[in-house]
Short mmCIF file of C-alpha atoms in Angstrom, two decimals:
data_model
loop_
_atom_site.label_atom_id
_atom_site.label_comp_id
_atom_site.label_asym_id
_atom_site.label_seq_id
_atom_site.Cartn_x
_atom_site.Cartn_y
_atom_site.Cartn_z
CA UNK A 1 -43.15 -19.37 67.67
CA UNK A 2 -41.60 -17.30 64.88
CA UNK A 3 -38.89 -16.13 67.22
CA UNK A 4 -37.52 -19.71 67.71
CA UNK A 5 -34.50 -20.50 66.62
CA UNK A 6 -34.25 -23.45 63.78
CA UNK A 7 -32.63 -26.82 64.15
CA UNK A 8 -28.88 -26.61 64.33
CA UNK A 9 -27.74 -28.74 60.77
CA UNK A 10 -24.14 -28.14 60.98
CA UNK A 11 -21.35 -28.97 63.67
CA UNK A 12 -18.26 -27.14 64.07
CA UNK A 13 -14.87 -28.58 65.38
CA UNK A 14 -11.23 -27.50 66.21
CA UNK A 15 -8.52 -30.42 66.65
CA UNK A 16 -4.74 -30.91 67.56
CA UNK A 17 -2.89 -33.81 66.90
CA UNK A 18 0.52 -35.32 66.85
CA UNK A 19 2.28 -38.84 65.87
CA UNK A 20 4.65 -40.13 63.34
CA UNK A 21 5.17 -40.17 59.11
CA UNK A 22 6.48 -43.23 57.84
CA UNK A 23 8.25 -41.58 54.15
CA UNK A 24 8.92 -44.08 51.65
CA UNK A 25 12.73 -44.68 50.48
CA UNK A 26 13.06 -42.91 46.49
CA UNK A 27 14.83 -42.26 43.40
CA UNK A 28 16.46 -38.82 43.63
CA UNK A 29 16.97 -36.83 40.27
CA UNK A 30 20.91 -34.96 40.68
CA UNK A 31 22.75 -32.74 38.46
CA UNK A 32 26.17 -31.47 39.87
CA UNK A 33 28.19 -28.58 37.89
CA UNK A 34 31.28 -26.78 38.38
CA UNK A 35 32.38 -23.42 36.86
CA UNK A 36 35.38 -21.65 36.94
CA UNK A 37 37.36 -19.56 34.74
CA UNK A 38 38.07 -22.58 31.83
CA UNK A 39 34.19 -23.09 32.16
CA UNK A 40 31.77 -25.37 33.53
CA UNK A 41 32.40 -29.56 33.93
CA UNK A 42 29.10 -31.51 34.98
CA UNK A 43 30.37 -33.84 37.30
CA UNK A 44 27.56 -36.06 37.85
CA UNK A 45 24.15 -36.36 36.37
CA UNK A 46 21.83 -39.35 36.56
CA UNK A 47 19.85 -40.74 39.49
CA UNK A 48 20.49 -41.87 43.34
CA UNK A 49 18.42 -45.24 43.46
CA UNK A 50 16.56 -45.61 47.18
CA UNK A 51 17.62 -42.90 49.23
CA UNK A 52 16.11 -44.46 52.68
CA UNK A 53 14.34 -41.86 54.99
CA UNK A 54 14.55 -42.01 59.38
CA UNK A 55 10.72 -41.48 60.17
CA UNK A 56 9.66 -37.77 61.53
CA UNK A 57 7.50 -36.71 64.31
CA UNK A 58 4.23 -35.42 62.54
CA UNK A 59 2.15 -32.24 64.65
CA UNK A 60 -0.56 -30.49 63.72
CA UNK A 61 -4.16 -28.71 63.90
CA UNK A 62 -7.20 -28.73 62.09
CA UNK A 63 -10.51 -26.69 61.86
CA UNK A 64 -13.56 -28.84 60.75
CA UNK A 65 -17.29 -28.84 59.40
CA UNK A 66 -19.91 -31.20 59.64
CA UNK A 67 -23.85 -30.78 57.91
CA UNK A 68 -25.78 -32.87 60.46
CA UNK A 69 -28.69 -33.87 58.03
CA UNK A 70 -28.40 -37.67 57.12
CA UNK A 71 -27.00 -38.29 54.12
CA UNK A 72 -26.34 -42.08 53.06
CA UNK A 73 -26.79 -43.19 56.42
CA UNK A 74 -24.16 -40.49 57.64
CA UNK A 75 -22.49 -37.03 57.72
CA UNK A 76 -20.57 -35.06 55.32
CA UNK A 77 -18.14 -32.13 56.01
CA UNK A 78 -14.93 -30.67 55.20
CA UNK A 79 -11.93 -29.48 57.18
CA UNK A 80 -9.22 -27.39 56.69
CA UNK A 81 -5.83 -28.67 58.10
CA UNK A 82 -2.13 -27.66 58.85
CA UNK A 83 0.72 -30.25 59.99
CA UNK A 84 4.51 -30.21 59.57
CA UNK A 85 7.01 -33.26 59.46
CA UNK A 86 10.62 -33.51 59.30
CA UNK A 87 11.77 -36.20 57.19
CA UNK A 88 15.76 -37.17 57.38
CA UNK A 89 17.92 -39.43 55.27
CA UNK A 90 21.35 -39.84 56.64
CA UNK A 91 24.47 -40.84 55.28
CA UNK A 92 24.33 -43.79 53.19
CA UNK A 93 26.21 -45.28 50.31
CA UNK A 94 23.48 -45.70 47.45
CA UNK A 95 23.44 -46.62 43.73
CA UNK A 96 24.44 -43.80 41.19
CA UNK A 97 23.69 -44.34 37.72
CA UNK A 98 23.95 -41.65 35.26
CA UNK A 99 27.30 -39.85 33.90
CA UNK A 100 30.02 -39.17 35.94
CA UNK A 101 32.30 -37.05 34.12
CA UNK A 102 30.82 -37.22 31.01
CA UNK A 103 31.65 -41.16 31.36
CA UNK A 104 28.24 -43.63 31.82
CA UNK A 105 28.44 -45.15 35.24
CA UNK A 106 26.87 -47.25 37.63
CA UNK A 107 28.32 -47.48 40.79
CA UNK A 108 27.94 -47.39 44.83
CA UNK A 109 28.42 -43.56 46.17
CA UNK A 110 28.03 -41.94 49.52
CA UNK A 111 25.76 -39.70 49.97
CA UNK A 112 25.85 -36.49 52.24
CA UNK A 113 22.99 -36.65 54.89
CA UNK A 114 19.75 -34.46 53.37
CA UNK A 115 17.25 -33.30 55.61
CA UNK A 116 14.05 -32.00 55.11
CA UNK A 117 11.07 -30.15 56.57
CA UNK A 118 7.77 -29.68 55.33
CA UNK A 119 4.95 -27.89 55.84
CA UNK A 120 1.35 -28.79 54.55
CA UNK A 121 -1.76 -26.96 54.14
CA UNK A 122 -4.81 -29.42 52.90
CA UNK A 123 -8.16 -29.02 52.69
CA UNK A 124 -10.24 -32.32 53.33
CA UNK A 125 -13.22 -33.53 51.63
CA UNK A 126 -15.21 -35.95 54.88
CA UNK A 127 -17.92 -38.67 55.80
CA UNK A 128 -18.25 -40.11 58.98
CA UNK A 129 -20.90 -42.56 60.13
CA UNK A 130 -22.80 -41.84 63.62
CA UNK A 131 -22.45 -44.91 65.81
CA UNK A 132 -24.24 -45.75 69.30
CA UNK A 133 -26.27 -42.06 69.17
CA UNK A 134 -28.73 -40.99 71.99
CA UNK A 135 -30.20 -38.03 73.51
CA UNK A 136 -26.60 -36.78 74.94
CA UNK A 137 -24.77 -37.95 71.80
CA UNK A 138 -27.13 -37.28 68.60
CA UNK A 139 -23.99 -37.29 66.19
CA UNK A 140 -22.95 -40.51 67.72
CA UNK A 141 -20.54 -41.29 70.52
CA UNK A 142 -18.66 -43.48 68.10
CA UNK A 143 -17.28 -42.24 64.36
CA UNK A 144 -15.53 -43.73 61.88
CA UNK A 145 -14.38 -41.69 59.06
CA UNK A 146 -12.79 -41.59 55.60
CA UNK A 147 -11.88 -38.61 53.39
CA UNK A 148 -9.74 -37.75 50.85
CA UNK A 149 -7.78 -34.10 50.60
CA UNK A 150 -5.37 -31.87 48.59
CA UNK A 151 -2.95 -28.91 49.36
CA UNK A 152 0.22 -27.42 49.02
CA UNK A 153 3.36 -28.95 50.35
CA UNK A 154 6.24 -26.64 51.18
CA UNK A 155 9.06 -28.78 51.58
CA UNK A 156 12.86 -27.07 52.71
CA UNK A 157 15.99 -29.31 51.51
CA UNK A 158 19.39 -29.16 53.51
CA UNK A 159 22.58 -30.50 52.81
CA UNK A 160 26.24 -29.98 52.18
CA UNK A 161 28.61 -29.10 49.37
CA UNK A 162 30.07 -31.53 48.33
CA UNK A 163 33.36 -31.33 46.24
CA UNK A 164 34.92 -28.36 48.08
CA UNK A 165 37.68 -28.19 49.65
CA UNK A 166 35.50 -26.88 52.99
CA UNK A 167 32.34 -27.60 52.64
CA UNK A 168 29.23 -25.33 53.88
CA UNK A 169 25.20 -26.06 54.60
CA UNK A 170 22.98 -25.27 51.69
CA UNK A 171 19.35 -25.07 51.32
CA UNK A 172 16.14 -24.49 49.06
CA UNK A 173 12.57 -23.99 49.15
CA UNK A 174 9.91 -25.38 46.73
CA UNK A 175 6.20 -25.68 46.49
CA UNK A 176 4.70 -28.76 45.04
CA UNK A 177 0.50 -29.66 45.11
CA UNK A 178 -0.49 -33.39 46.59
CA UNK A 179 -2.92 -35.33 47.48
CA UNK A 180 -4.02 -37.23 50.40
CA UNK A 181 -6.50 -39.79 51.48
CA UNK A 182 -7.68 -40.55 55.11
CA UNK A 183 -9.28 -43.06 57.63
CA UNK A 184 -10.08 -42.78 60.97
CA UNK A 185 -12.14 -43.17 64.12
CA UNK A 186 -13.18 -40.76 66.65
CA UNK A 187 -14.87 -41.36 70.37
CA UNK A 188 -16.39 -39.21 72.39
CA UNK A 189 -15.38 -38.74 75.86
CA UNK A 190 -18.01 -36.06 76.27
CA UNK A 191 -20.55 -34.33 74.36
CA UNK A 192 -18.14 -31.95 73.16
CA UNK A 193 -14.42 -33.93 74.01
CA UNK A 194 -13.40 -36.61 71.59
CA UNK A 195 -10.61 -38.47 71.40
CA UNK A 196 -8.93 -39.66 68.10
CA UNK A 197 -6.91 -41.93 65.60
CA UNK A 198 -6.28 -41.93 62.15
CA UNK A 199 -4.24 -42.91 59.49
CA UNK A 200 -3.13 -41.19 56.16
CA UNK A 201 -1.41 -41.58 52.63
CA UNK A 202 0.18 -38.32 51.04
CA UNK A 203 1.42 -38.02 47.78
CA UNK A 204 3.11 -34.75 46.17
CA UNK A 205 4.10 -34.06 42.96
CA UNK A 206 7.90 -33.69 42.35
CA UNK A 207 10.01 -30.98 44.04
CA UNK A 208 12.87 -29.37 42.61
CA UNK A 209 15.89 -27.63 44.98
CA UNK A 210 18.64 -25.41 43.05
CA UNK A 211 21.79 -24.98 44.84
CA UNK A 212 24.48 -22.67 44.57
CA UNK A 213 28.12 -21.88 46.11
CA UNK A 214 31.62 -20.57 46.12
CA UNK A 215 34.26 -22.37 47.40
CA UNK A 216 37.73 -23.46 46.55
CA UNK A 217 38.77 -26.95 44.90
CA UNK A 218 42.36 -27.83 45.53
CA UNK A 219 42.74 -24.22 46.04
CA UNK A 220 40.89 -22.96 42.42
CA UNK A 221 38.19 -20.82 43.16
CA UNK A 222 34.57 -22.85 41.50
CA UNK A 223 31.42 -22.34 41.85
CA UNK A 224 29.35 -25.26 42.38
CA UNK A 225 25.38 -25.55 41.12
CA UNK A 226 23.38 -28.28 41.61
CA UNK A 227 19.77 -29.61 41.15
CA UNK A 228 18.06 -32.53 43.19
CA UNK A 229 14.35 -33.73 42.09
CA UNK A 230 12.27 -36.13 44.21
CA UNK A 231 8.25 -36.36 45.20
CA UNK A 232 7.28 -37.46 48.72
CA UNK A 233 5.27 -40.36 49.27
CA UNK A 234 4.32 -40.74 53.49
CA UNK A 235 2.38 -42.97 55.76
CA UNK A 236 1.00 -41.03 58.51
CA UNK A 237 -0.08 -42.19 61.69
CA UNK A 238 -1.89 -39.64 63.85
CA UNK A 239 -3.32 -39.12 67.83
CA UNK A 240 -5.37 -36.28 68.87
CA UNK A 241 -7.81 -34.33 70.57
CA UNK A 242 -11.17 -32.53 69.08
CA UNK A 243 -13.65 -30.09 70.61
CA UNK A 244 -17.12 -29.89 69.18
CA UNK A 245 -19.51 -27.15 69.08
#
């Protein structure tokens, strides 16, 4: 008897999972310089007003935890997650106000298409109810689920110059915490295959992207620097598959 093994109090899981993130239209924060040899003239600084974002596949994989001892009628675990989305805003004519110039101004502007990708790493807080259990199914074959999570959100930004006379791609990297909450429901297909669906609300602090180029305005050499704040606020909806030990 003392070389049985215990009770097994914890459950171990490994899930993939794809779908779609819905990202909320928002104000963007710009500052656009040029410098060359006379100096430096801001050209704009002030705020694009709704910026409206194409949704973005979401994909992704997560390893999970479970402690199997009732607590509050259910189970409480953790997981540690990884997904990537690539949100998009094309061209669009949106509402500047700010200086342009030096000069106060409100007015309509077009805007160069911006895209985006971003890569999360969140660790998830869990509890999950156990619904229809039995002797093949002592978890439940049925789970609903809520959590709420945190992480870092590395988020790439991609555009154009702008005022040159050719324009080139530009890009920067930043790294911004978030947070997350999450609701779901996962069935079993077998005592180890489950099948499931959730949904999820991410929020991240703000991001910052720098910018800087050469290039040639009516044929004067400048260099143009630029700045573009905005957080990310996304709906996700998400599919996927889980194996259980």
């Amino acid at each position: 008897m003392l070389g049985t093994a215990g009770p097994a109090h914890a459950e171990l899981y490994l899930a993939v999972f794809g779908g779609t993130a819905f990202s909320e239209s928002k104000t963007t924060e710009t500052r656009l310089d040029l410098t060359n040899a006379l100096g430096t003239t801001t050209v704009l600084d002030g705020n694009f007003d709704d910026v409206d974002f194409h949704d973005s596949f979401l994909v992704g994989a997560k390893l999970g935890y479970f402690f199997t001892r009732p607590l509050l009628g259910g189970h409480f675990g953790s997981e540690l997650e990884f997904y990537y989305t690539e949100p998009y805003a094309s061209s669009q004519t949106v509402t500047f106000s700010g200086t342009m110039l030096g000069a106060p101004t409100t007015t309509q502007l077009n805007l160069q298409s911006v895209s985006f990708e971003v890569f999360t790493v969140a660790l998830n807080l869990l509890y999950r109810l156990p619904l229809f259990t039995s002797a093949a199914y002592p978890n439940g074959r049925v789970q609903p689920y809520i959590g709420v999570g945190a992480g870092a959100f590395i988020a790439t930004m991609e555009t154009r110059t702008s005022p040159f006379d050719s324009n080139t791609r530009i890009k920067d990297t930043d790294v911004q915490p978030g947070v997350q909450v999450l609701g779901g429901l996962k069935v079993f297909l077998f005592r180890n295959v489950a099948l499931f669906a959730e949904y999820r609300f991410a929020q991240t602090d703000e991001f910052t992207f720098d910018f800087e180029a050469q290039g040639t305005v009516g044929g004067i050499p400048m260099t143009e620097t630029a700045r573009d704040r905005s957080d990310l606020t996304q709906h996700q909806a998400a599919f996927g598959l889980a194996i259980h030990w």
